[in-house]
Amino acid sequence: MTAKIMDGKAVAEKIRAKVKAEVANLKTKPGLAAILVGENPASKVYVDIKRKTCDEVGIYSELYKLPEETTEKELLQLIGRLNKSEKIHGILVQLPLPRRINEEKVLEAIALEKDVDGFSLVNVGRLASGREAAVPCTPKGVIRLLEEYGIDLAWKNAVVIGRSNIVGKPTALLLLNRNATVTICHSKTADLPHYTKKADILVAAAGKPKLVKADMVKEGAVVIDVGINRVEGKLVGDVDFASVKEKASYITPVPGGVGPMTVAMLIENTLERYKEITRRK
Ligand code: NDP
């Protein structure tokens, strides 16, 4: 079997066009503030893409590139100002933050209605209790891709490799909320292939280049590769694409799979936050 490629780039383009059309009809503009602390090269690329996408769809954006030595207090003060800004409806703090800054404290400082990434404990709790509100962008993008390709989740075994708060755990919860039977694997899972071989839906989010080989995948599985790894100057996923595509029924490429979906979900979430805030006024 040769897998059908799940074209995240094309699906994301459709979503961007939809957001753009909706934004064009609004009286005021949704606004997103993105905060980057320090010099992480990958993070810089991501925030620039996010800002460019906002421009493209007509979302107002403010980008704060703060120096590495920014203190937690300064960061919290900036968030405090953005919480009050009438122009801003979503606040995004690009992770990871420098170690000396308390990530949880910073994320909790974002006003709940502006929590565009869904990382606040309240939104995590809502997701965990099946009352999804603002949902993290990458996991939401994974689910949207599955929906776009008409892949039903009920009665399916879904295996998620990775248990981070940003990708693995929320993805597992979204799959569970949609009636998949979910297993979460991590770096201390004994015999990873034992689980992956049972997966009808396999989501790889470990950050380990080509971790998932063909012999770890069930014939006809749907394989979603979240991983972004730079190897010898090239981007590769967590899945050995060349071999796994001969066994899977559907597979996402890297790049061009989950990555563009993440950005599309961010602008969709910004529009949702805007609607929620303006509705309440
Ligand atoms: P983290 O490093 O926070 O988490 C990685 C997870 O994978 C951990 O739970 C870890 O286990 C687990 N893991 C690591 N090695 C193995 C292994 N050999 N076998 C099984 N599990 C393993 O990464 P993130 O969740 O933030 O990101 C994961 C990947 O997704 C990265 O490549 C990142 O670049 C990419 N990413 C892509 C995005 C996109 O838009 N496409 C967005 C965000 C991330 P343990 O908990 O035990 O340490």
Short mmCIF file of C-alpha atoms and ligand atoms in Angstrom, two decimals:
data_model
loop_
_atom_site.label_atom_id
_atom_site.label_comp_id
_atom_site.label_asym_id
_atom_site.label_seq_id
_atom_site.Cartn_x
_atom_site.Cartn_y
_atom_site.Cartn_z
CA MET A 1 0.00 0.00 0.00
CA THR A 2 1.23 3.51 -0.78
CA ALA A 3 -0.17 6.15 1.53
CA LYS A 4 -2.20 9.13 0.52
CA ILE A 5 -0.31 12.27 1.47
CA MET A 6 -2.22 14.53 3.84
CA ASP A 7 -1.54 17.95 2.42
CA GLY A 8 -1.40 20.23 5.45
CA LYS A 9 -0.24 23.12 3.29
CA ALA A 10 -3.36 22.99 1.10
CA VAL A 11 -5.76 22.50 4.02
CA ALA A 12 -4.10 25.37 5.90
CA GLU A 13 -4.44 27.60 2.84
CA LYS A 14 -8.20 26.88 2.77
CA ILE A 15 -8.49 27.77 6.46
CA ARG A 16 -6.51 30.99 5.98
CA ALA A 17 -8.78 32.00 3.10
CA LYS A 18 -11.85 31.39 5.26
CA VAL A 19 -10.44 33.44 8.15
CA LYS A 20 -9.44 36.22 5.73
CA ALA A 21 -12.95 36.41 4.25
CA GLU A 22 -14.49 36.55 7.73
CA VAL A 23 -12.04 39.19 8.98
CA ALA A 24 -12.73 41.35 5.92
CA ASN A 25 -16.38 41.58 6.98
CA LEU A 26 -15.67 42.66 10.56
CA LYS A 27 -16.02 46.26 11.71
CA THR A 28 -12.84 46.09 13.79
CA LYS A 29 -9.81 43.86 13.48
CA PRO A 30 -8.83 40.88 15.63
CA GLY A 31 -5.38 41.45 17.15
CA LEU A 32 -2.64 39.02 18.16
CA ALA A 33 0.39 39.83 20.29
CA ALA A 34 3.35 37.46 20.06
CA ILE A 35 6.16 37.58 22.60
CA LEU A 36 9.54 36.04 22.01
CA VAL A 37 12.22 36.07 24.69
CA GLY A 38 15.81 35.33 23.71
CA GLU A 39 17.60 34.09 20.65
CA ASN A 40 16.22 30.61 19.91
CA PRO A 41 16.59 30.45 16.09
CA ALA A 42 13.64 28.08 15.53
CA SER A 43 11.38 30.25 17.73
CA LYS A 44 12.38 33.33 15.71
CA VAL A 45 11.37 31.60 12.48
CA TYR A 46 8.03 30.52 13.99
CA VAL A 47 7.05 33.97 15.28
CA ASP A 48 7.98 35.56 11.95
CA ILE A 49 5.78 33.07 10.08
CA LYS A 50 2.95 33.76 12.53
CA ARG A 51 3.24 37.52 12.01
CA LYS A 52 3.36 37.18 8.21
CA THR A 53 0.26 34.99 8.30
CA CYS A 54 -1.58 37.56 10.40
CA ASP A 55 -0.72 40.23 7.82
CA GLU A 56 -1.92 37.98 5.02
CA VAL A 57 -5.36 37.42 6.55
CA GLY A 58 -5.88 40.95 7.88
CA ILE A 59 -5.28 40.23 11.57
CA TYR A 60 -3.57 43.08 13.44
CA SER A 61 -0.39 41.90 15.13
CA GLU A 62 2.21 43.13 17.57
CA LEU A 63 5.49 41.28 17.86
CA TYR A 64 7.69 41.71 20.93
CA LYS A 65 11.21 40.36 20.48
CA LEU A 66 12.69 40.70 23.97
CA PRO A 67 16.34 40.20 24.87
CA GLU A 68 17.53 37.01 26.57
CA GLU A 69 18.14 38.89 29.84
CA THR A 70 14.49 40.06 30.14
CA THR A 71 13.29 39.47 33.69
CA GLU A 72 10.15 37.59 34.67
CA LYS A 73 8.80 40.82 36.15
CA GLU A 74 9.28 42.71 32.87
CA LEU A 75 7.56 39.93 30.95
CA LEU A 76 4.65 39.88 33.40
CA GLN A 77 4.33 43.68 33.11
CA LEU A 78 4.15 43.44 29.31
CA ILE A 79 1.47 40.73 29.56
CA GLY A 80 -0.41 42.96 32.02
CA ARG A 81 -0.44 45.79 29.46
CA LEU A 82 -1.52 43.48 26.64
CA ASN A 83 -4.30 42.06 28.82
CA LYS A 84 -5.74 45.58 28.95
CA SER A 85 -5.13 46.50 25.30
CA GLU A 86 -8.33 46.97 23.30
CA LYS A 87 -6.47 46.10 20.11
CA ILE A 88 -5.28 42.69 21.32
CA HIS A 89 -7.53 39.61 21.54
CA GLY A 90 -4.92 36.87 21.69
CA ILE A 91 -1.58 36.75 23.51
CA LEU A 92 1.01 34.18 22.54
CA VAL A 93 4.22 33.57 24.45
CA GLN A 94 6.58 31.59 22.25
CA LEU A 95 7.95 28.58 24.14
CA PRO A 96 10.43 27.55 25.38
CA LEU A 97 11.19 30.49 27.66
CA PRO A 98 14.66 30.91 29.17
CA ARG A 99 14.92 28.50 32.12
CA ARG A 100 15.09 31.16 34.83
CA ILE A 101 11.59 32.41 33.88
CA ASN A 102 8.70 30.51 35.44
CA GLU A 103 6.71 29.33 32.43
CA GLU A 104 3.58 28.43 34.37
CA LYS A 105 3.47 31.81 36.09
CA VAL A 106 3.81 33.59 32.75
CA LEU A 107 1.14 31.51 31.01
CA GLU A 108 -1.24 31.98 33.94
CA ALA A 109 -0.75 35.76 33.73
CA ILE A 110 -2.43 35.87 30.31
CA ALA A 111 -6.08 36.92 30.62
CA LEU A 112 -8.20 33.80 30.15
CA GLU A 113 -10.20 35.30 27.29
CA LYS A 114 -6.91 36.11 25.46
CA ASP A 115 -5.38 32.64 25.95
CA VAL A 116 -5.04 31.96 22.22
CA ASP A 117 -2.79 28.90 22.73
CA GLY A 118 -5.04 27.24 25.29
CA PHE A 119 -2.15 26.68 27.71
CA SER A 120 -3.80 28.15 30.81
CA LEU A 121 -4.75 25.67 33.51
CA VAL A 122 -8.43 26.56 33.08
CA ASN A 123 -8.36 25.75 29.37
CA VAL A 124 -6.34 22.60 30.01
CA GLY A 125 -9.00 21.59 32.55
CA ARG A 126 -11.77 22.30 30.10
CA LEU A 127 -10.06 20.13 27.49
CA ALA A 128 -9.50 17.34 30.02
CA SER A 129 -13.14 17.40 31.07
CA GLY A 130 -14.40 17.28 27.50
CA ARG A 131 -15.56 20.91 27.41
CA GLU A 132 -13.09 22.20 24.86
CA ALA A 133 -12.66 25.98 24.67
CA ALA A 134 -9.38 27.48 23.45
CA VAL A 135 -7.48 24.42 22.23
CA PRO A 136 -3.69 24.33 21.63
CA CYS A 137 -2.89 24.97 17.98
CA THR A 138 -0.76 21.98 16.99
CA PRO A 139 -3.08 19.33 18.50
CA LYS A 140 -6.08 21.15 17.01
CA GLY A 141 -4.30 21.12 13.64
CA VAL A 142 -3.76 17.37 13.91
CA ILE A 143 -7.46 16.77 14.55
CA ARG A 144 -8.52 19.15 11.77
CA LEU A 145 -6.33 17.28 9.28
CA LEU A 146 -7.93 13.98 10.31
CA GLU A 147 -11.38 15.53 9.89
CA GLU A 148 -10.52 17.04 6.50
CA TYR A 149 -9.53 13.60 5.24
CA GLY A 150 -12.70 12.03 6.62
CA ILE A 151 -10.93 9.78 9.13
CA ASP A 152 -13.32 8.56 11.82
CA LEU A 153 -11.89 8.17 15.29
CA ALA A 154 -14.52 6.13 17.10
CA TRP A 155 -13.56 2.47 17.57
CA LYS A 156 -9.98 3.26 16.54
CA ASN A 157 -6.77 2.64 18.48
CA ALA A 158 -4.84 5.88 18.59
CA VAL A 159 -1.27 5.97 19.84
CA VAL A 160 0.45 9.25 20.63
CA ILE A 161 4.23 9.25 21.03
CA GLY A 162 5.06 12.16 23.33
CA ARG A 163 3.40 13.55 26.44
CA SER A 164 4.35 17.24 26.42
CA ASN A 165 1.80 19.79 27.58
CA ILE A 166 2.01 21.51 24.20
CA VAL A 167 1.56 18.58 21.83
CA GLY A 168 1.34 15.02 23.18
CA LYS A 169 -1.10 15.34 26.08
CA PRO A 170 -3.60 17.72 24.45
CA THR A 171 -3.54 15.64 21.25
CA ALA A 172 -4.33 12.51 23.27
CA LEU A 173 -7.21 14.30 25.03
CA LEU A 174 -8.67 15.57 21.75
CA LEU A 175 -8.53 12.06 20.30
CA LEU A 176 -10.17 10.66 23.45
CA ASN A 177 -12.91 13.31 23.32
CA ARG A 178 -13.62 12.07 19.78
CA ASN A 179 -14.00 8.47 20.93
CA ALA A 180 -10.64 7.03 19.93
CA THR A 181 -9.09 4.54 22.35
CA VAL A 182 -5.90 6.30 23.26
CA THR A 183 -2.47 5.17 24.41
CA ILE A 184 0.24 7.68 25.26
CA CYS A 185 3.88 6.59 24.90
CA HIS A 186 6.95 8.46 26.11
CA SER A 187 10.67 8.04 26.66
CA LYS A 188 10.11 5.55 29.46
CA THR A 189 7.67 3.35 27.58
CA ALA A 190 8.98 -0.22 27.51
CA ASP A 191 8.74 -1.68 24.01
CA LEU A 192 7.43 1.25 21.96
CA PRO A 193 6.80 -0.90 18.84
CA HIS A 194 4.44 -3.13 20.85
CA TYR A 195 2.08 -0.14 21.10
CA THR A 196 2.70 1.56 17.76
CA LYS A 197 2.01 -1.67 15.85
CA LYS A 198 -1.53 -1.67 17.29
CA ALA A 199 -2.25 1.91 16.22
CA ASP A 200 -4.89 2.67 13.61
CA ILE A 201 -3.94 6.31 14.12
CA LEU A 202 -0.32 7.01 15.06
CA VAL A 203 0.75 10.50 16.09
CA ALA A 204 4.50 10.99 16.47
CA ALA A 205 5.51 13.98 18.60
CA ALA A 206 8.80 12.97 20.20
CA GLY A 207 11.27 15.28 18.51
CA LYS A 208 13.44 12.30 17.50
CA PRO A 209 14.35 12.14 13.81
CA LYS A 210 12.97 9.09 12.01
CA LEU A 211 12.07 7.35 15.29
CA VAL A 212 9.11 5.58 13.66
CA LYS A 213 10.19 2.97 11.13
CA ALA A 214 7.99 0.89 8.83
CA ASP A 215 8.26 -2.21 11.02
CA MET A 216 6.68 -0.25 13.90
CA VAL A 217 3.58 0.63 11.89
CA LYS A 218 0.42 -1.39 11.24
CA GLU A 219 -0.50 -1.92 7.59
CA GLY A 220 -3.04 0.77 6.60
CA ALA A 221 -2.45 3.02 9.64
CA VAL A 222 -2.94 6.78 9.51
CA VAL A 223 0.40 8.36 10.46
CA ILE A 224 0.63 11.96 11.61
CA ASP A 225 4.15 13.29 11.99
CA VAL A 226 4.35 16.32 14.29
CA GLY A 227 8.12 16.22 14.68
CA ILE A 228 10.32 18.95 13.30
CA ASN A 229 13.99 18.08 13.45
CA ARG A 230 16.88 19.72 11.67
CA VAL A 231 19.32 17.11 10.41
CA GLU A 232 22.27 18.23 8.29
CA GLY A 233 20.44 21.42 7.39
CA LYS A 234 17.26 19.59 6.32
CA LEU A 235 13.92 19.35 8.13
CA VAL A 236 12.87 15.81 8.96
CA GLY A 237 10.03 14.48 11.02
CA ASP A 238 9.83 11.78 13.67
CA VAL A 239 8.70 9.29 11.03
CA ASP A 240 10.87 7.60 8.43
CA PHE A 241 8.63 8.93 5.67
CA ALA A 242 10.11 6.97 2.74
CA SER A 243 9.53 3.53 4.27
CA VAL A 244 6.39 4.26 6.31
CA LYS A 245 4.51 5.73 3.34
CA GLU A 246 4.64 2.27 1.70
CA LYS A 247 2.72 0.79 4.64
CA ALA A 248 0.37 3.53 5.89
CA SER A 249 -2.97 4.51 4.32
CA TYR A 250 -2.44 8.21 5.06
CA ILE A 251 0.67 10.10 6.08
CA THR A 252 1.68 13.71 6.69
CA PRO A 253 4.91 15.01 5.16
CA VAL A 254 7.50 17.14 6.96
CA PRO A 255 7.53 19.94 6.00
CA GLY A 256 4.05 20.63 4.64
CA GLY A 257 1.96 18.57 7.08
CA VAL A 258 1.23 19.59 10.65
CA GLY A 259 3.44 22.73 10.60
CA PRO A 260 1.21 24.89 8.37
CA MET A 261 -1.86 23.58 10.22
CA THR A 262 -0.46 24.90 13.50
CA VAL A 263 -0.25 28.43 12.10
CA ALA A 264 -3.70 28.16 10.52
CA MET A 265 -5.17 27.10 13.88
CA LEU A 266 -3.46 30.05 15.56
CA ILE A 267 -5.21 32.57 13.32
CA GLU A 268 -8.48 30.68 13.67
CA ASN A 269 -8.06 30.76 17.46
CA THR A 270 -7.31 34.51 17.32
CA LEU A 271 -10.54 35.09 15.44
CA GLU A 272 -12.41 32.93 17.98
CA ARG A 273 -10.92 34.93 20.90
CA TYR A 274 -11.93 38.17 19.14
CA LYS A 275 -15.50 36.94 18.70
CA GLU A 276 -15.71 35.84 22.33
CA ILE A 277 -14.37 39.17 23.64
CA THR A 278 -16.55 41.35 21.38
CA ARG A 279 -19.64 39.20 22.12
CA ARG A 280 -19.21 39.84 25.85
CA LYS A 281 -18.95 43.61 25.49
P1 NDP B 1 9.08 17.74 24.02
O1 NDP B 1 10.56 17.54 23.94
O2 NDP B 1 8.52 18.65 25.02
O3 NDP B 1 8.39 16.32 24.24
C1 NDP B 1 8.82 15.17 23.56
C2 NDP B 1 8.06 13.97 24.09
O4 NDP B 1 8.50 12.83 23.37
C3 NDP B 1 8.30 13.70 25.57
O5 NDP B 1 7.09 13.34 26.18
C4 NDP B 1 9.28 12.54 25.57
O6 NDP B 1 9.13 11.67 26.65
C5 NDP B 1 8.88 11.81 24.30
N1 NDP B 1 10.00 11.06 23.71
C6 NDP B 1 11.25 11.51 23.47
N2 NDP B 1 11.99 10.51 22.94
C7 NDP B 1 11.20 9.42 22.87
C8 NDP B 1 11.41 8.08 22.44
N3 NDP B 1 12.58 7.68 21.98
N4 NDP B 1 10.37 7.23 22.51
C9 NDP B 1 9.16 7.64 22.97
N5 NDP B 1 8.92 8.88 23.40
C10 NDP B 1 9.93 9.77 23.35
O7 NDP B 1 8.65 18.15 22.55
P2 NDP B 1 7.27 18.81 22.02
O8 NDP B 1 6.13 18.01 22.44
O9 NDP B 1 7.28 20.26 22.27
O10 NDP B 1 7.49 18.63 20.45
C11 NDP B 1 7.61 17.35 19.86
C12 NDP B 1 8.08 17.51 18.43
O11 NDP B 1 7.09 18.23 17.71
C13 NDP B 1 9.37 18.31 18.25
O12 NDP B 1 10.07 17.78 17.15
C14 NDP B 1 8.88 19.71 17.93
O13 NDP B 1 9.82 20.43 17.17
C15 NDP B 1 7.67 19.39 17.12
N6 NDP B 1 6.65 20.44 17.11
C16 NDP B 1 6.07 20.68 15.92
C17 NDP B 1 5.08 21.61 15.82
C18 NDP B 1 4.45 21.82 14.51
O14 NDP B 1 3.80 22.83 14.32
N7 NDP B 1 4.56 20.88 13.57
C19 NDP B 1 4.67 22.43 16.96
C20 NDP B 1 5.28 22.04 18.21
C21 NDP B 1 6.26 21.07 18.25
P3 NDP B 1 9.39 12.13 28.20
O15 NDP B 1 8.15 12.91 28.58
O16 NDP B 1 9.51 10.86 28.94
O17 NDP B 1 10.63 12.97 28.18
#
